[in-house]
Amino acid sequence: MRIARVSHQEAITYGIVDEGELVVLKGDPMFVGFDTTGERIPLAEVTLLAPVIPRSKIVAIARNYRDHAAELGNEVPAEPMLFFKPNTSVVGPNDHIVLPRQSERIDFEGEVAAVIGRVAKNVPRESALDYVFGYTIANDVTARDLQKSDGQWARAKGFDTSCPLGPAIETEFDPSAEVWIETRVNGEVKQRGLLGDMVYDVAEIVAYASAAFTLLPGDVILTGTPAGVGPFVAGDVVEVEVTGLGILRNTARDA
Ligand code: MG
């Protein structure tokens, strides 16, 4: 099932994407299930929003593809290397990425995002995927200059609009299958990687993170980016495409 969160007639609505239509749900399916209202709306009449606003946090993993770690001169960490992005960093498909004045170098990082569906604390790796509601696409937008100068990554990876999510949540997606992720800037391919090349897979990241802090329904896990990260500037159109998840497209503008 493909779940979208949309704006329609000035209300926020959840629905199941079915061909070119949205089958309207009674509420957020993560909390109230998949009961439908009986209404169907043409997708052309809605505005897609970020499919989830993380209830408490976005947990992201750094250097989770060997070729990306190497391109920035880093080793793959001996244990998963986690950081947070705030929920205020989230924007939806087609929203602007607003380039912050305090940075002169903003990079794209195309990533797959896992959306947590159940309270998770100390979950074992073997059952960790039971806590995942579904998957969507993320861009872990990064102020590369601030990442180097600040030491801590709060400003570099936490600024407003630094976490585009979307276009929808796919509940049947299997990240262990042979799935490609590709990032394009103005149509030119910049990143292309296989999800199977992750150093730590989704189950390992969820288990490892949940040993440290409680994951809540609606929290989001970013799974790392493959090689090819690079800068973009105002006016550029950044697209991240994942087989089976669609395309997340955002245009950059100056603050
Ligand atoms: Mg990243």
Short mmCIF file of C-alpha atoms and ligand atoms in Angstrom, two decimals:
data_model
loop_
_atom_site.label_atom_id
_atom_site.label_comp_id
_atom_site.label_asym_id
_atom_site.label_seq_id
_atom_site.Cartn_x
_atom_site.Cartn_y
_atom_site.Cartn_z
CA MET A 1 0.00 0.00 0.00
CA ARG A 2 1.12 3.51 -0.77
CA ILE A 3 0.03 6.00 1.90
CA ALA A 4 -0.02 9.72 1.16
CA ARG A 5 -0.65 12.68 3.42
CA VAL A 6 -2.15 15.51 1.44
CA SER A 7 -3.68 18.92 1.65
CA HIS A 8 -7.17 19.05 0.14
CA GLN A 9 -9.68 21.87 0.51
CA GLU A 10 -7.64 23.37 3.36
CA ALA A 11 -7.66 20.14 5.40
CA ILE A 12 -4.94 17.57 5.94
CA THR A 13 -6.07 14.15 4.73
CA TYR A 14 -4.50 10.69 4.67
CA GLY A 15 -5.24 8.27 1.89
CA ILE A 16 -4.18 5.20 -0.06
CA VAL A 17 -2.85 5.95 -3.53
CA ASP A 18 -4.80 3.84 -6.04
CA GLU A 19 -4.03 4.46 -9.70
CA GLY A 20 -4.61 8.21 -10.13
CA GLU A 21 -6.79 8.58 -7.08
CA LEU A 22 -6.57 8.90 -3.34
CA VAL A 23 -8.80 6.55 -1.34
CA VAL A 24 -9.49 8.71 1.69
CA LEU A 25 -8.78 7.27 5.14
CA LYS A 26 -10.59 8.24 8.33
CA GLY A 27 -7.34 9.36 9.96
CA ASP A 28 -3.61 8.72 10.28
CA PRO A 29 -3.38 4.99 9.53
CA MET A 30 -0.44 4.60 11.88
CA PHE A 31 -2.75 5.34 14.79
CA VAL A 32 -6.32 4.56 13.64
CA GLY A 33 -5.88 1.88 10.97
CA PHE A 34 -6.99 1.71 7.37
CA ASP A 35 -10.74 2.43 7.58
CA THR A 36 -11.83 4.42 4.55
CA THR A 37 -14.46 7.14 4.33
CA GLY A 38 -15.72 5.95 0.95
CA GLU A 39 -14.48 9.13 -0.72
CA ARG A 40 -12.03 9.09 -3.64
CA ILE A 41 -10.19 12.22 -4.78
CA PRO A 42 -8.22 12.56 -8.04
CA LEU A 43 -4.53 12.99 -7.16
CA ALA A 44 -4.46 16.00 -9.48
CA GLU A 45 -6.69 17.85 -6.99
CA VAL A 46 -4.49 17.38 -3.91
CA THR A 47 -1.14 18.75 -2.77
CA LEU A 48 1.23 16.11 -1.46
CA LEU A 49 2.68 16.86 1.98
CA ALA A 50 5.52 15.17 3.84
CA PRO A 51 3.98 11.73 4.47
CA VAL A 52 4.92 11.93 8.14
CA ILE A 53 6.01 14.62 10.58
CA PRO A 54 8.28 12.77 13.02
CA ARG A 55 6.63 12.71 16.39
CA SER A 56 9.87 13.15 18.30
CA LYS A 57 12.94 12.79 16.10
CA ILE A 58 14.72 11.80 12.94
CA VAL A 59 17.57 9.40 13.60
CA ALA A 60 20.17 9.37 10.85
CA ILE A 61 23.24 7.22 10.26
CA ALA A 62 26.50 8.61 8.91
CA ARG A 63 28.97 6.86 6.61
CA ASN A 64 26.78 3.82 5.95
CA TYR A 65 28.07 3.19 2.41
CA ARG A 66 31.78 2.44 2.00
CA ASP A 67 32.16 4.43 -1.22
CA HIS A 68 30.58 7.53 0.38
CA ALA A 69 32.70 7.29 3.54
CA ALA A 70 35.79 7.06 1.32
CA GLU A 71 34.87 10.03 -0.90
CA LEU A 72 34.93 12.34 2.15
CA GLY A 73 38.12 10.77 3.46
CA ASN A 74 36.43 8.83 6.27
CA GLU A 75 36.57 5.23 7.45
CA VAL A 76 33.42 3.17 7.90
CA PRO A 77 32.76 3.39 11.66
CA ALA A 78 33.19 0.25 13.76
CA GLU A 79 29.67 0.79 15.12
CA PRO A 80 26.73 2.69 13.57
CA MET A 81 27.36 6.42 13.85
CA LEU A 82 24.06 8.14 14.66
CA PHE A 83 22.94 11.75 14.73
CA PHE A 84 19.60 13.56 15.00
CA LYS A 85 17.73 15.94 12.77
CA PRO A 86 14.86 17.88 14.38
CA ASN A 87 11.28 17.42 13.18
CA THR A 88 11.29 21.11 12.20
CA SER A 89 13.71 20.21 9.39
CA VAL A 90 11.00 18.30 7.50
CA VAL A 91 9.42 19.58 4.31
CA GLY A 92 7.34 17.74 1.74
CA PRO A 93 7.59 16.85 -1.92
CA ASN A 94 7.88 19.92 -4.17
CA ASP A 95 8.52 22.22 -1.21
CA HIS A 96 11.51 24.54 -1.44
CA ILE A 97 14.83 23.74 0.18
CA VAL A 98 15.71 27.15 1.63
CA LEU A 99 19.47 27.64 1.58
CA PRO A 100 20.54 29.09 4.94
CA ARG A 101 22.55 32.31 4.90
CA GLN A 102 25.13 30.92 7.35
CA SER A 103 26.41 28.35 4.81
CA GLU A 104 28.23 28.66 1.50
CA ARG A 105 28.09 24.96 0.63
CA ILE A 106 24.86 22.96 0.72
CA ASP A 107 25.00 19.31 -0.40
CA PHE A 108 22.30 16.81 -1.32
CA GLU A 109 22.34 13.30 0.22
CA GLY A 110 19.70 10.98 -1.25
CA GLU A 111 18.59 8.36 1.27
CA VAL A 112 15.90 5.81 2.03
CA ALA A 113 13.87 6.58 5.16
CA ALA A 114 12.19 4.01 7.40
CA VAL A 115 9.10 5.21 9.28
CA ILE A 116 8.67 3.70 12.74
CA GLY A 117 5.15 2.39 13.43
CA ARG A 118 5.31 1.05 17.00
CA VAL A 119 7.04 2.06 20.22
CA ALA A 120 10.48 0.46 20.01
CA LYS A 121 12.87 0.05 22.92
CA ASN A 122 15.63 -2.56 23.09
CA VAL A 123 14.24 -4.43 20.12
CA PRO A 124 16.36 -7.33 18.84
CA ARG A 125 17.66 -7.23 15.31
CA GLU A 126 15.58 -10.31 14.40
CA SER A 127 12.26 -8.53 15.04
CA ALA A 128 13.34 -4.93 14.35
CA LEU A 129 11.53 -4.71 11.00
CA ASP A 130 8.22 -5.45 12.78
CA TYR A 131 8.51 -1.92 14.17
CA VAL A 132 8.77 -0.30 10.73
CA PHE A 133 5.48 1.01 9.32
CA GLY A 134 6.87 1.64 5.86
CA TYR A 135 9.45 3.46 3.79
CA THR A 136 9.79 6.72 1.96
CA ILE A 137 12.57 8.84 0.42
CA ALA A 138 14.63 11.51 2.18
CA ASN A 139 17.20 14.10 1.26
CA ASP A 140 19.62 14.56 4.18
CA VAL A 141 20.50 18.09 3.09
CA THR A 142 23.80 19.12 4.64
CA ALA A 143 25.70 22.38 5.09
CA ARG A 144 29.08 20.78 4.39
CA ASP A 145 31.10 23.80 5.50
CA LEU A 146 29.32 23.98 8.87
CA GLN A 147 29.67 20.22 9.32
CA LYS A 148 33.45 20.68 9.15
CA SER A 149 33.68 23.90 11.16
CA ASP A 150 31.18 23.12 13.94
CA GLY A 151 32.25 19.63 15.03
CA GLN A 152 28.70 18.94 16.20
CA TRP A 153 26.28 18.62 13.27
CA ALA A 154 23.21 20.37 14.69
CA ARG A 155 23.43 23.43 12.42
CA ALA A 156 24.88 21.52 9.45
CA LYS A 157 22.10 18.93 9.27
CA GLY A 158 19.31 20.43 11.36
CA PHE A 159 18.36 23.69 9.67
CA ASP A 160 14.80 24.30 8.51
CA THR A 161 14.01 22.47 5.21
CA SER A 162 17.07 20.18 5.55
CA CYS A 163 14.91 17.04 5.53
CA PRO A 164 12.61 16.72 2.52
CA LEU A 165 10.50 13.54 2.87
CA GLY A 166 8.15 11.85 0.42
CA PRO A 167 6.38 11.43 -1.88
CA ALA A 168 4.47 8.73 0.08
CA ILE A 169 4.99 5.83 2.48
CA GLU A 170 5.19 2.41 0.85
CA THR A 171 4.25 -0.28 3.35
CA GLU A 172 5.27 -3.26 1.18
CA PHE A 173 8.76 -2.00 0.30
CA ASP A 174 11.65 -4.41 0.89
CA PRO A 175 14.98 -2.58 1.32
CA SER A 176 16.92 -5.85 1.18
CA ALA A 177 15.79 -6.51 -2.39
CA GLU A 178 17.94 -5.26 -5.29
CA VAL A 179 16.85 -1.64 -5.09
CA TRP A 180 18.56 1.36 -6.68
CA ILE A 181 18.71 4.85 -5.28
CA GLU A 182 19.59 7.70 -7.62
CA THR A 183 19.98 11.43 -7.04
CA ARG A 184 19.79 13.93 -9.90
CA VAL A 185 20.38 17.67 -10.02
CA ASN A 186 18.61 19.38 -12.93
CA GLY A 187 18.25 15.93 -14.49
CA GLU A 188 21.96 15.03 -14.28
CA VAL A 189 22.70 11.83 -12.33
CA LYS A 190 24.95 12.54 -9.33
CA GLN A 191 24.46 9.53 -7.06
CA ARG A 192 23.53 5.98 -7.96
CA GLY A 193 23.82 3.18 -5.42
CA LEU A 194 22.35 -0.15 -4.37
CA LEU A 195 20.59 -0.30 -1.01
CA GLY A 196 22.20 -3.71 -0.53
CA ASP A 197 25.56 -1.95 -0.16
CA MET A 198 24.59 -0.43 3.20
CA VAL A 199 27.12 -1.36 5.88
CA TYR A 200 24.39 -1.57 8.55
CA ASP A 201 20.96 -2.59 7.28
CA VAL A 202 17.63 -1.18 8.48
CA ALA A 203 17.10 -3.90 11.09
CA GLU A 204 20.54 -3.30 12.58
CA ILE A 205 20.05 0.47 12.70
CA VAL A 206 16.63 0.18 14.39
CA ALA A 207 17.93 -2.33 16.93
CA TYR A 208 21.05 -0.27 17.67
CA ALA A 209 19.14 3.02 17.98
CA SER A 210 16.41 1.50 20.16
CA ALA A 211 19.04 0.29 22.60
CA ALA A 212 19.91 3.92 23.27
CA PHE A 213 16.57 5.71 23.08
CA THR A 214 12.88 4.92 22.65
CA LEU A 215 11.62 5.19 19.09
CA LEU A 216 8.04 6.45 18.80
CA PRO A 217 5.48 5.85 16.04
CA GLY A 218 6.14 8.48 13.41
CA ASP A 219 9.84 8.75 14.13
CA VAL A 220 11.97 8.45 11.00
CA ILE A 221 15.26 6.63 10.39
CA LEU A 222 17.52 7.89 7.58
CA THR A 223 19.68 5.04 6.33
CA GLY A 224 22.68 6.84 4.85
CA THR A 225 23.74 8.00 1.42
CA PRO A 226 25.84 6.38 -1.33
CA ALA A 227 28.79 8.05 -3.07
CA GLY A 228 28.42 11.12 -5.25
CA VAL A 229 27.29 13.77 -2.78
CA GLY A 230 27.82 17.30 -3.98
CA PRO A 231 26.57 20.86 -3.87
CA PHE A 232 23.51 22.51 -5.32
CA VAL A 233 22.48 26.14 -5.50
CA ALA A 234 19.36 28.28 -5.68
CA GLY A 235 17.18 27.35 -8.65
CA ASP A 236 18.47 23.79 -8.86
CA VAL A 237 15.95 20.94 -8.92
CA VAL A 238 17.08 18.00 -6.78
CA GLU A 239 15.42 14.64 -7.34
CA VAL A 240 15.95 11.45 -5.36
CA GLU A 241 14.46 8.34 -6.96
CA VAL A 242 14.21 4.90 -5.39
CA THR A 243 12.88 1.87 -7.22
CA GLY A 244 9.41 1.23 -5.84
CA LEU A 245 9.21 4.42 -3.77
CA GLY A 246 8.91 7.02 -6.50
CA ILE A 247 10.65 10.38 -6.86
CA LEU A 248 11.19 13.06 -4.21
CA ARG A 249 11.62 16.40 -6.01
CA ASN A 250 12.53 19.75 -4.43
CA THR A 251 13.77 23.05 -5.77
CA ALA A 252 16.31 25.16 -3.90
CA ARG A 253 15.97 28.85 -3.21
CA ASP A 254 17.90 31.42 -1.24
CA ALA A 255 16.68 32.40 2.22
MG MG B 1 23.22 11.44 5.30
#
